[in-house]
CSV table of C-alpha atoms in Angstrom, one decimal:
chain,number,residue,atom,x,y,z
A,182,MET,CA,-39.2,-13.8,50.2
A,183,ARG,CA,-35.9,-13.5,48.4
A,184,TYR,CA,-34.2,-10.2,47.9
A,185,ALA,CA,-32.0,-9.4,45.0
A,186,LYS,CA,-28.4,-9.7,45.9
A,187,ARG,CA,-26.8,-6.3,46.3
A,188,PRO,CA,-23.6,-5.8,44.3
A,189,THR,CA,-20.5,-6.1,46.4
A,190,ALA,CA,-17.6,-3.7,46.2
A,191,VAL,CA,-15.6,-6.3,44.4
A,192,SER,CA,-18.2,-6.9,41.7
A,193,ALA,CA,-18.7,-3.2,41.2
A,194,ALA,CA,-15.0,-2.7,40.9
A,195,LEU,CA,-14.8,-5.5,38.3
A,196,ALA,CA,-17.6,-4.0,36.3
A,197,LEU,CA,-15.8,-0.7,36.3
A,198,LEU,CA,-12.6,-2.3,35.3
A,199,ALA,CA,-14.3,-4.0,32.3
A,200,VAL,CA,-15.7,-0.6,31.2
A,201,VAL,CA,-12.2,1.0,31.5
A,202,VAL,CA,-10.5,-1.9,29.6
A,203,ALA,CA,-13.1,-1.7,26.8
A,204,ASP,CA,-12.8,2.1,26.6
A,205,SER,CA,-9.0,1.7,26.6
A,206,ALA,CA,-9.1,-0.9,23.8
A,207,ALA,CA,-11.4,1.4,21.7
A,208,ALA,CA,-9.1,4.3,22.3
A,209,ALA,CA,-6.0,2.3,21.3
A,210,GLY,CA,-7.8,1.2,18.1
A,211,ASP,CA,-8.7,4.8,17.3
A,212,ASP,CA,-5.1,5.8,17.9
A,213,ALA,CA,-3.8,3.0,15.6
A,214,ARG,CA,-6.2,4.0,12.9
A,215,ASP,CA,-5.3,7.7,13.3
A,216,LEU,CA,-1.6,6.9,12.7
A,217,VAL,CA,-2.4,5.0,9.5
A,218,ARG,CA,-4.7,7.9,8.4
A,219,ARG,CA,-1.9,10.4,9.0
A,220,ALA,CA,0.6,8.3,7.1
A,221,LEU,CA,-1.6,8.0,4.1
A,222,GLU,CA,-2.4,11.8,4.2
A,223,ALA,CA,1.3,12.5,4.3
A,224,LEU,CA,1.9,11.0,0.9
A,225,PRO,CA,3.0,13.7,-1.6
A,226,LYS,CA,0.2,15.6,-3.1
A,227,VAL,CA,2.2,17.3,-5.8
A,228,PRO,CA,2.4,15.9,-9.3
A,229,PHE,CA,5.5,14.0,-10.2
A,230,ILE,CA,7.1,11.9,-12.9
A,231,ALA,CA,9.6,9.1,-12.2
A,232,LYS,CA,11.6,6.3,-13.9
A,233,LEU,CA,11.4,2.9,-12.2
A,234,LYS,CA,13.3,-0.4,-12.4
A,235,LEU,CA,11.5,-3.6,-11.3
A,236,SER,CA,13.6,-6.8,-10.9
A,237,VAL,CA,12.0,-10.2,-11.5
A,238,ASP,CA,13.3,-13.7,-10.8
A,239,ARG,CA,13.2,-14.7,-14.5
A,240,GLY,CA,14.1,-12.3,-17.2
A,241,ALA,CA,15.5,-8.8,-17.6
A,242,PRO,CA,14.4,-6.1,-15.2
A,243,ARG,CA,11.3,-4.1,-16.2
A,244,GLU,CA,11.9,-0.4,-16.8
A,245,LEU,CA,8.8,1.9,-16.5
A,246,THR,CA,7.8,5.5,-16.5
A,247,LEU,CA,5.4,6.7,-13.8
A,248,SER,CA,3.3,9.8,-13.9
A,249,HIS,CA,1.3,10.7,-10.7
A,250,LYS,CA,-1.2,13.4,-9.9
A,251,LEU,CA,-4.2,14.2,-7.8
A,252,VAL,CA,-7.2,14.3,-10.2
A,253,ALA,CA,-10.6,15.2,-8.7
A,254,GLY,CA,-9.3,14.1,-5.3
A,255,ALA,CA,-8.2,10.7,-6.5
A,256,ARG,CA,-4.5,9.6,-6.4
A,257,ALA,CA,-4.0,8.8,-10.1
A,258,SER,CA,-0.9,6.9,-11.4
A,259,TYR,CA,-0.1,6.2,-15.0
A,260,LEU,CA,2.6,3.6,-15.8
A,261,GLU,CA,4.1,2.6,-19.1
A,262,VAL,CA,6.7,-0.2,-19.6
A,263,ILE,CA,9.6,0.9,-21.8
A,264,ALA,CA,11.8,-2.2,-21.6
A,265,PRO,CA,12.5,-5.0,-22.2
A,266,VAL,CA,11.0,-5.5,-25.6
A,267,GLU,CA,8.7,-8.4,-24.7
A,268,VAL,CA,6.7,-6.3,-22.4
A,269,GLN,CA,7.4,-2.9,-24.0
A,270,GLY,CA,4.3,-0.7,-24.4
A,271,MET,CA,2.2,-2.2,-21.7
A,272,ARG,CA,0.3,0.5,-19.8
A,273,PHE,CA,-1.5,0.7,-16.5
A,274,LEU,CA,-3.7,3.2,-14.8
A,275,PHE,CA,-4.4,3.1,-11.0
A,276,LEU,CA,-7.1,5.4,-9.5
A,277,GLU,CA,-7.3,5.6,-5.7
A,278,ARG,CA,-10.4,7.7,-4.7
A,279,PRO,CA,-11.0,9.5,-1.3
A,280,ASP,CA,-14.0,7.2,-0.6
A,281,GLY,CA,-11.7,4.2,-0.6
A,282,GLN,CA,-12.8,2.9,-4.0
A,283,SER,CA,-10.1,2.1,-6.5
A,284,ASP,CA,-9.9,1.1,-10.1
A,285,GLN,CA,-7.1,-0.4,-12.1
A,286,PHE,CA,-6.9,-0.5,-15.9
A,287,MET,CA,-4.3,-2.1,-18.2
A,288,LYS,CA,-3.6,-2.3,-21.9
A,289,ILE,CA,-1.4,-4.8,-23.7
A,290,ALA,CA,0.8,-3.3,-26.4
A,291,ALA,CA,-0.5,-5.6,-29.2
A,292,SER,CA,-4.1,-4.6,-28.5
A,293,ARG,CA,-6.1,-1.4,-28.5
A,294,LYS,CA,-8.5,-2.7,-25.9
A,295,VAL,CA,-8.3,-1.4,-22.4
A,296,ILE,CA,-9.1,-4.0,-19.7
A,297,GLN,CA,-10.4,-3.0,-16.3
A,298,VAL,CA,-8.6,-5.2,-13.7
A,299,ALA,CA,-11.1,-7.4,-11.9
A,300,ALA,CA,-10.8,-8.4,-8.3
A,301,GLU,CA,-9.4,-11.8,-9.2
A,302,MET,CA,-6.7,-10.3,-11.5
A,303,ARG,CA,-5.5,-8.0,-8.7
A,304,LYS,CA,-4.1,-11.1,-7.0
A,305,HIS,CA,-1.8,-11.8,-10.0
A,306,SER,CA,1.8,-11.0,-10.3
A,307,PHE,CA,2.7,-7.5,-11.7
A,308,LEU,CA,4.9,-8.0,-14.7
A,309,GLY,CA,6.2,-11.3,-13.4
A,310,SER,CA,7.4,-9.9,-10.1
A,311,ALA,CA,6.7,-10.8,-6.5
A,312,PHE,CA,4.4,-7.7,-6.3
A,313,TYR,CA,0.7,-8.2,-7.0
A,314,VAL,CA,-1.3,-5.6,-8.8
A,315,ALA,CA,-3.1,-4.9,-5.5
A,316,ASP,CA,0.2,-4.3,-3.7
A,317,LEU,CA,0.8,-1.2,-5.8
A,318,ILE,CA,-2.1,0.8,-4.3
A,319,GLU,CA,-2.8,1.8,-0.8
A,320,PRO,CA,-5.7,-0.1,0.8
A,321,ALA,CA,-8.9,1.8,1.8
A,322,LEU,CA,-8.6,3.2,5.3
A,323,ASP,CA,-12.0,2.3,6.6
A,324,ALA,CA,-12.0,-1.3,5.2
A,325,PHE,CA,-9.9,-2.4,8.2
A,326,ALA,CA,-9.9,-2.6,12.0
A,327,TYR,CA,-6.6,-1.5,13.5
A,328,THR,CA,-4.6,-2.6,16.5
A,329,ASP,CA,-1.3,-1.4,17.9
A,330,VAL,CA,0.7,-4.6,18.4
A,331,GLY,CA,4.2,-3.4,19.3
A,332,GLU,CA,7.3,-1.7,18.0
A,333,ASP,CA,10.2,-2.4,15.6
A,334,GLU,CA,13.3,-0.7,14.3
A,335,ILE,CA,13.5,-0.2,10.5
A,336,LEU,CA,16.3,1.8,8.9
A,337,ARG,CA,17.3,3.1,12.3
A,338,ARG,CA,13.8,4.5,12.8
A,339,ARG,CA,11.7,3.5,15.8
A,340,CYS,CA,8.4,2.3,14.3
A,341,ARG,CA,5.0,1.3,15.6
A,342,LEU,CA,3.5,-2.0,14.4
A,343,ILE,CA,-0.1,-1.6,13.4
A,344,GLU,CA,-2.2,-4.7,12.6
A,345,ALA,CA,-4.9,-4.2,10.0
A,346,VAL,CA,-7.7,-6.9,9.7
A,347,PRO,CA,-10.3,-6.6,7.0
A,348,LYS,CA,-13.8,-5.8,8.2
A,349,GLN,CA,-15.2,-7.9,5.4
A,350,PRO,CA,-12.8,-10.9,5.2
A,351,ALA,CA,-14.7,-12.6,2.4
A,352,GLY,CA,-12.8,-11.9,-0.8
A,353,ALA,CA,-10.0,-10.1,1.0
A,354,LEU,CA,-6.6,-10.7,-0.5
A,355,TYR,CA,-4.9,-11.1,2.9
A,356,ALA,CA,-6.4,-12.1,6.3
A,357,LYS,CA,-4.2,-9.6,8.1
A,358,MET,CA,-1.5,-7.0,7.4
A,359,ILE,CA,1.0,-5.7,9.9
A,360,ALA,CA,2.6,-2.3,9.0
A,361,ALA,CA,5.7,-0.7,10.6
A,362,ILE,CA,5.1,3.1,10.6
A,363,ASP,CA,7.6,5.7,11.6
A,364,PRO,CA,5.4,8.1,13.7
A,365,LYS,CA,7.8,11.0,13.3
A,366,ASP,CA,8.0,11.3,9.5
A,367,LEU,CA,4.8,9.3,8.9
A,368,LEU,CA,6.5,6.7,6.7
A,369,ILE,CA,5.2,3.2,6.2
A,370,LEU,CA,8.5,1.2,6.0
A,371,LYS,CA,7.4,-2.5,6.2
A,372,ARG,CA,4.3,-4.7,5.7
A,373,LEU,CA,3.7,-8.3,6.6
A,374,PHE,CA,0.9,-10.1,4.7
A,375,VAL,CA,-0.6,-13.0,6.5
A,376,ASP,CA,-3.3,-15.6,5.6
A,377,GLU,CA,-6.2,-16.8,7.8
A,378,LYS,CA,-4.0,-19.6,9.3
A,379,GLY,CA,-1.4,-17.1,10.4
A,380,THR,CA,1.1,-18.1,7.6
A,381,LEU,CA,3.3,-15.4,6.4
A,382,LEU,CA,2.6,-14.9,2.6
A,383,LYS,CA,4.8,-12.0,1.8
A,384,THR,CA,7.1,-9.3,3.3
A,385,TRP,CA,7.4,-5.8,1.8
A,386,THR,CA,10.2,-3.6,3.1
A,387,VAL,CA,11.6,-0.2,2.2
A,388,GLU,CA,15.4,-0.6,1.6
A,389,ARG,CA,16.2,3.0,1.0
A,390,VAL,CA,14.3,6.3,1.7
A,391,ASP,CA,15.4,9.9,1.4
A,392,LYS,CA,14.1,13.4,0.8
A,393,VAL,CA,14.1,14.4,-2.8
A,394,THR,CA,13.3,18.1,-3.4
A,395,GLY,CA,11.8,18.3,0.1
A,396,TYR,CA,9.6,15.1,-0.2
A,397,TRP,CA,10.2,11.8,1.5
A,398,THR,CA,10.6,9.3,-1.3
A,399,LEU,CA,10.7,5.5,-1.1
A,400,LEU,CA,13.7,5.0,-3.4
A,401,GLU,CA,13.9,1.3,-3.1
A,402,GLN,CA,11.3,-1.3,-2.1
A,403,ARG,CA,11.6,-5.1,-1.8
A,404,MET,CA,8.9,-7.8,-1.9
A,405,ARG,CA,9.7,-11.3,-0.8
A,406,ASN,CA,7.4,-14.3,-1.1
A,407,PRO,CA,8.7,-17.2,0.9
A,408,ILE,CA,6.0,-19.6,-0.4
A,409,GLU,CA,6.7,-19.0,-4.1
A,410,LYS,CA,10.3,-18.3,-3.4
A,411,THR,CA,10.2,-15.0,-5.3
A,412,ASP,CA,12.1,-11.8,-4.5
A,413,SER,CA,11.7,-8.5,-6.4
A,414,ARG,CA,13.0,-5.0,-6.0
A,415,LEU,CA,11.3,-1.8,-7.2
A,416,GLU,CA,13.7,1.1,-7.5
A,417,ILE,CA,13.1,4.8,-8.4
A,418,THR,CA,16.1,5.7,-10.6
A,419,GLU,CA,14.9,9.3,-11.3
A,420,ILE,CA,12.1,11.5,-10.0
A,421,LYS,CA,10.9,15.1,-10.6
A,422,HIS,CA,8.2,16.8,-8.5
A,423,ASN,CA,5.9,19.7,-9.3
A,424,VAL,CA,5.7,18.9,-13.0
A,425,GLU,CA,2.8,19.9,-15.3
A,426,LEU,CA,0.6,16.9,-16.1
A,427,PRO,CA,-2.7,17.1,-18.0
A,428,ASP,CA,-5.7,15.4,-16.3
A,429,GLU,CA,-6.4,13.6,-19.6
A,430,LEU,CA,-3.3,11.6,-19.1
A,431,PHE,CA,-5.0,9.7,-16.3
A,432,SER,CA,-8.0,8.4,-18.2
A,433,PRO,CA,-8.8,4.9,-19.6
A,434,GLU,CA,-9.2,6.6,-23.0
A,435,HIS,CA,-5.5,7.7,-22.9
A,436,LEU,CA,-4.4,4.1,-22.4
A,437,ALA,CA,-6.1,3.1,-25.7
A,438,ARG,CA,-4.3,5.7,-27.8
């Protein structure tokens, strides 16, 4: 008769170690997700208006006005192009909802028709820049799995590097993103965008950040695309917080006016 082999002290210790490692990995993932969550929640919740300048590789810089407000819990952004003349009058509306769903709308100056931006269009250049339409909104928190992958120094700030991998990679714009987050002031200061082969597609960095009327503000951002050899800067030239903005401003109907 054979008897079941009793576990040795070594095998029991290895089993315990596996449980500890698994629990530690889960805890680390939760910690990484929590940092991203806190950084997103730290974004200003007061309404503001701003003037923007967006550089492009070909043509004159784009000048825009931005109005931003929380509307029914959604982060709503209305943008209108004021120069140069060839793109003047283009309007955009971005709605980022608490459940992670987002909608983008656009209107071309020569048409009264408002277009809802489809998933494929979100991968296109924004006004001829290195930014894609999808790069201008924060991704849904729960759409990714997070891992803490190290540290980096950005603008003399010690940042944690958080890797974000889409839980549903089919149709995802990027296979992986790595964000540098300042855990003290909860600022996202850099993002690397990578494809499924590990190729670096784009690098987004904050070039200048400061407090304006008590709110941390990303005054200058830069997006570089080494594959397409494009490089664009998005600069806030003027900003005012705590302004009165009607909810109706942030509706597709307003774009069609």
